[in-house]
PDB file of C-alpha atoms in Angstrom:
ATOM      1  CA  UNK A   1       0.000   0.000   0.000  1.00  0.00           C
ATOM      2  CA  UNK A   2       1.625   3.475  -1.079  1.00  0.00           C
ATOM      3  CA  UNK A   3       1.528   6.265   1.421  1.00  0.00           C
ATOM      4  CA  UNK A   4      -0.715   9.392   0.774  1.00  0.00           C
ATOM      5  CA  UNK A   5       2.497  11.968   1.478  1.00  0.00           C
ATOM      6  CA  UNK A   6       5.436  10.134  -0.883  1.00  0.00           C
ATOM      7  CA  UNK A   7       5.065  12.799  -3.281  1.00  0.00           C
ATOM      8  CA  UNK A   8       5.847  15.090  -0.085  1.00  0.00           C
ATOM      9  CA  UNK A   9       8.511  13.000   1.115  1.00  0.00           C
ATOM     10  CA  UNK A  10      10.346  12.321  -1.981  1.00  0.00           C
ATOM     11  CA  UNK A  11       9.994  16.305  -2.885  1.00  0.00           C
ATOM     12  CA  UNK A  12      10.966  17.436   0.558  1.00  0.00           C
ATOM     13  CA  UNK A  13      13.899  15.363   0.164  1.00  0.00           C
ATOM     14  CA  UNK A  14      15.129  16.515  -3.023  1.00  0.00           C
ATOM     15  CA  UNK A  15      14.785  20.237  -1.579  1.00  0.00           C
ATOM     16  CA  UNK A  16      16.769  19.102   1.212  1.00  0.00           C
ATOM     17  CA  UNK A  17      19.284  17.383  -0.802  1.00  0.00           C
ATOM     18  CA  UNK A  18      20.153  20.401  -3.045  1.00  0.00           C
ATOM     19  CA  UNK A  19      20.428  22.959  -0.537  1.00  0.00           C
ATOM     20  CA  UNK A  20      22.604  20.352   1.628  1.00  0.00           C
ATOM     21  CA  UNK A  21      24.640  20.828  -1.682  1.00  0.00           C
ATOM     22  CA  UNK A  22      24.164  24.701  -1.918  1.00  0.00           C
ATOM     23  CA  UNK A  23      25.225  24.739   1.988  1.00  0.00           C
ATOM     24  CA  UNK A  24      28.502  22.522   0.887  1.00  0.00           C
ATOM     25  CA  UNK A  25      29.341  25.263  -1.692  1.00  0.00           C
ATOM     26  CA  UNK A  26      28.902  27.996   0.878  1.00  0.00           C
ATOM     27  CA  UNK A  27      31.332  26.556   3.218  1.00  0.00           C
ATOM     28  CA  UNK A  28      34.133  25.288   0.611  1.00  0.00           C
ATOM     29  CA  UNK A  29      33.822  28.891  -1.321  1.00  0.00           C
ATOM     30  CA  UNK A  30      33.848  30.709   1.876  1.00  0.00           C
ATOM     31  CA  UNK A  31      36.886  28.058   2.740  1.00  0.00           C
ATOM     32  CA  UNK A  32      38.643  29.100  -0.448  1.00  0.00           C
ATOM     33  CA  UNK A  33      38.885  32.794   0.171  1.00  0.00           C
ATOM     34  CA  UNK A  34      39.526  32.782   3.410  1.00  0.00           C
ATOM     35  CA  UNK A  35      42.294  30.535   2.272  1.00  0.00           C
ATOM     36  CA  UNK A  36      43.608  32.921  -0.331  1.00  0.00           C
ATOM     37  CA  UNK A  37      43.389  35.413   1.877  1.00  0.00           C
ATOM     38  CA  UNK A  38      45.771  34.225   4.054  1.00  0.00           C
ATOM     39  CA  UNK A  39      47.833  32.732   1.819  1.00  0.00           C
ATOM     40  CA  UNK A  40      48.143  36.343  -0.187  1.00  0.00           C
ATOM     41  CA  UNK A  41      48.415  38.066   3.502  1.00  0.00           C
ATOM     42  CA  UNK A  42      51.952  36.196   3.954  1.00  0.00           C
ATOM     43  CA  UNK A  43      53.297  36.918   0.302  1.00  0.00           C
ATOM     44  CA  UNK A  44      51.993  40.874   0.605  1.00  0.00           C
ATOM     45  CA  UNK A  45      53.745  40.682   4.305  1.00  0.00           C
ATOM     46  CA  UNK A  46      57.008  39.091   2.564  1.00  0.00           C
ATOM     47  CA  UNK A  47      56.921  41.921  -0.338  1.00  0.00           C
ATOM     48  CA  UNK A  48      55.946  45.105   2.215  1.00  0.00           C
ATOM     49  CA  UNK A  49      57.493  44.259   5.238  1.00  0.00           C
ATOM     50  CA  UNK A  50      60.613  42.690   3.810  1.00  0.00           C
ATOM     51  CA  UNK A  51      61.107  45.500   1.407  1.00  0.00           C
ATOM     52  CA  UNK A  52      60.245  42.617  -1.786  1.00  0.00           C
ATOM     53  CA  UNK A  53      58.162  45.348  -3.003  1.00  0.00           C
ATOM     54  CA  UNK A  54      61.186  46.662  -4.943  1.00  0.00           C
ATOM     55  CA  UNK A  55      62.059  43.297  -6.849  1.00  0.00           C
ATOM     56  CA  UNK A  56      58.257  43.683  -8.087  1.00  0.00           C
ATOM     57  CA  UNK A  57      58.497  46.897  -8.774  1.00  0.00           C
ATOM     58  CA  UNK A  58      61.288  46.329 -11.135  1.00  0.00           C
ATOM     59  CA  UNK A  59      59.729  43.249 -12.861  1.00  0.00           C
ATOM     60  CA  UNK A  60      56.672  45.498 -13.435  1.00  0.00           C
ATOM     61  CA  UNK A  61      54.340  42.730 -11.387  1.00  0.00           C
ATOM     62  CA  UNK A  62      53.643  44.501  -8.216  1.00  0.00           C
ATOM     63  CA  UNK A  63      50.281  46.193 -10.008  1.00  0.00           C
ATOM     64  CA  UNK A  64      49.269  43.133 -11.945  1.00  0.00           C
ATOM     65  CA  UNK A  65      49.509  41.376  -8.685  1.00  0.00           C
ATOM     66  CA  UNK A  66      47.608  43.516  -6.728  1.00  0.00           C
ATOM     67  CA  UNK A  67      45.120  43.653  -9.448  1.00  0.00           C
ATOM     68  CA  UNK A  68      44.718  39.722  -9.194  1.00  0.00           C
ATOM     69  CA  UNK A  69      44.565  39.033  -5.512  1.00  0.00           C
ATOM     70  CA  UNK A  70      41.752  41.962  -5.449  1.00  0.00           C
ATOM     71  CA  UNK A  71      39.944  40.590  -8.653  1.00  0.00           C
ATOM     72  CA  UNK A  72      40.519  36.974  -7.409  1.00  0.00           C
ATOM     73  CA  UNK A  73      39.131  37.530  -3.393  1.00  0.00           C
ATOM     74  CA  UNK A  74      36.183  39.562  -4.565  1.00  0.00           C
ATOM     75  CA  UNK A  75      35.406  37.119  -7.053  1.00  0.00           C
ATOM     76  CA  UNK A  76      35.483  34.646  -4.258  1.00  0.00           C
ATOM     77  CA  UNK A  77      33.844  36.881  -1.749  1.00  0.00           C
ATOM     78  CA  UNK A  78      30.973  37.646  -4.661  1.00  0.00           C
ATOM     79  CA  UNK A  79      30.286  33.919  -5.454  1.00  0.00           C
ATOM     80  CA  UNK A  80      28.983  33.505  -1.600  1.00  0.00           C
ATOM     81  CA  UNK A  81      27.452  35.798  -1.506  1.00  0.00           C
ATOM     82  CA  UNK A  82      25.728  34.580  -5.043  1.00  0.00           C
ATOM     83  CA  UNK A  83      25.381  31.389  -3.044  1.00  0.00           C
ATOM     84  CA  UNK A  84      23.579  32.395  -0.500  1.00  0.00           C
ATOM     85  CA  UNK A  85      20.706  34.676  -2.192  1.00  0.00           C
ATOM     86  CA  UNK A  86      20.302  31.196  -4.861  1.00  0.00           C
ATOM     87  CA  UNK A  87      19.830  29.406  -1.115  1.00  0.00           C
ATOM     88  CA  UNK A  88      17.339  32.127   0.191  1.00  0.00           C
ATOM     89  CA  UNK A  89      15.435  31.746  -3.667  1.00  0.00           C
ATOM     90  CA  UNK A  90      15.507  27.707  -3.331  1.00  0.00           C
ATOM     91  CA  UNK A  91      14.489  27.970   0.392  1.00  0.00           C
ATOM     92  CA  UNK A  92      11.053  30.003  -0.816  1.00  0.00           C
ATOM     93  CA  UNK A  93      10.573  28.104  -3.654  1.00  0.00           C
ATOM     94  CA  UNK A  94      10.134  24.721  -1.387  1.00  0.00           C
ATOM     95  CA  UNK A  95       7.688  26.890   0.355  1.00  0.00           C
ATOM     96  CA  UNK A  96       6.039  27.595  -2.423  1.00  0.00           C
ATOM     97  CA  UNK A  97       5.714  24.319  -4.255  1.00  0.00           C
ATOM     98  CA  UNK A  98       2.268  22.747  -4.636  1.00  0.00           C
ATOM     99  CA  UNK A  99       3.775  19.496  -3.975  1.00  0.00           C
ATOM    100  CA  UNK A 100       4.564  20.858  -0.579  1.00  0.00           C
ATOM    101  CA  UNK A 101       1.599  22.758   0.366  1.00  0.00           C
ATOM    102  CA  UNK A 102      -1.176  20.629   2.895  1.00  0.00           C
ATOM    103  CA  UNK A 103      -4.507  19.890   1.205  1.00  0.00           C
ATOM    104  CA  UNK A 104      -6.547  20.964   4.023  1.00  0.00           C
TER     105      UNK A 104
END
């Protein structure tokens, strides 16, 4: 005998299942800048502090690096944040689904 709510069930589990995944790419993106973050903190604090600014400078690269660790973090720090408003959207949109609304 099939249960009356499988069509809830099964739907509230595929909700669940993609914004378990949404959730995973929240942490591991918010992981990943934090990482470059501090990975770019201790090269800036090797070319400031240690006076490595210089070498760049005379290579030309101290702009074009700048440039990328900015363009790269808020790239990172953007894609969250896109993350987390495609979580709030897929959060209403269970909500709103038919398939999860009661009948009486």
């Amino acid at each position: 005998m099939e249960r009356k709510n499988n069509r809830w069930e099964e739907s509230a589990e595929r909700y669940g299942q993609l914004l378990d995944a949404v959730n995973d790419l929240i942490r591991h993106t918010s992981q990943l800048a934090k990482s470059y973050e501090d990975t770019n903190m201790g090269f800036a604090h090797l070319i400031y502090e240690k006076g490595l600014y210089e070498i760049m400078k005379k290579a030309n690269t101290l702009q074009d690096y700048e440039r990328s660790f900015e363009m790269m973090y808020y790239s990172l720090k953007g894609q969250v944040e896109q993350l987390k408003h495609l979580r709030g959207v897929l959060q209403v949109i269970l909500i709103k689904d038919p398939v999860n609304i009661p009948t009486n």
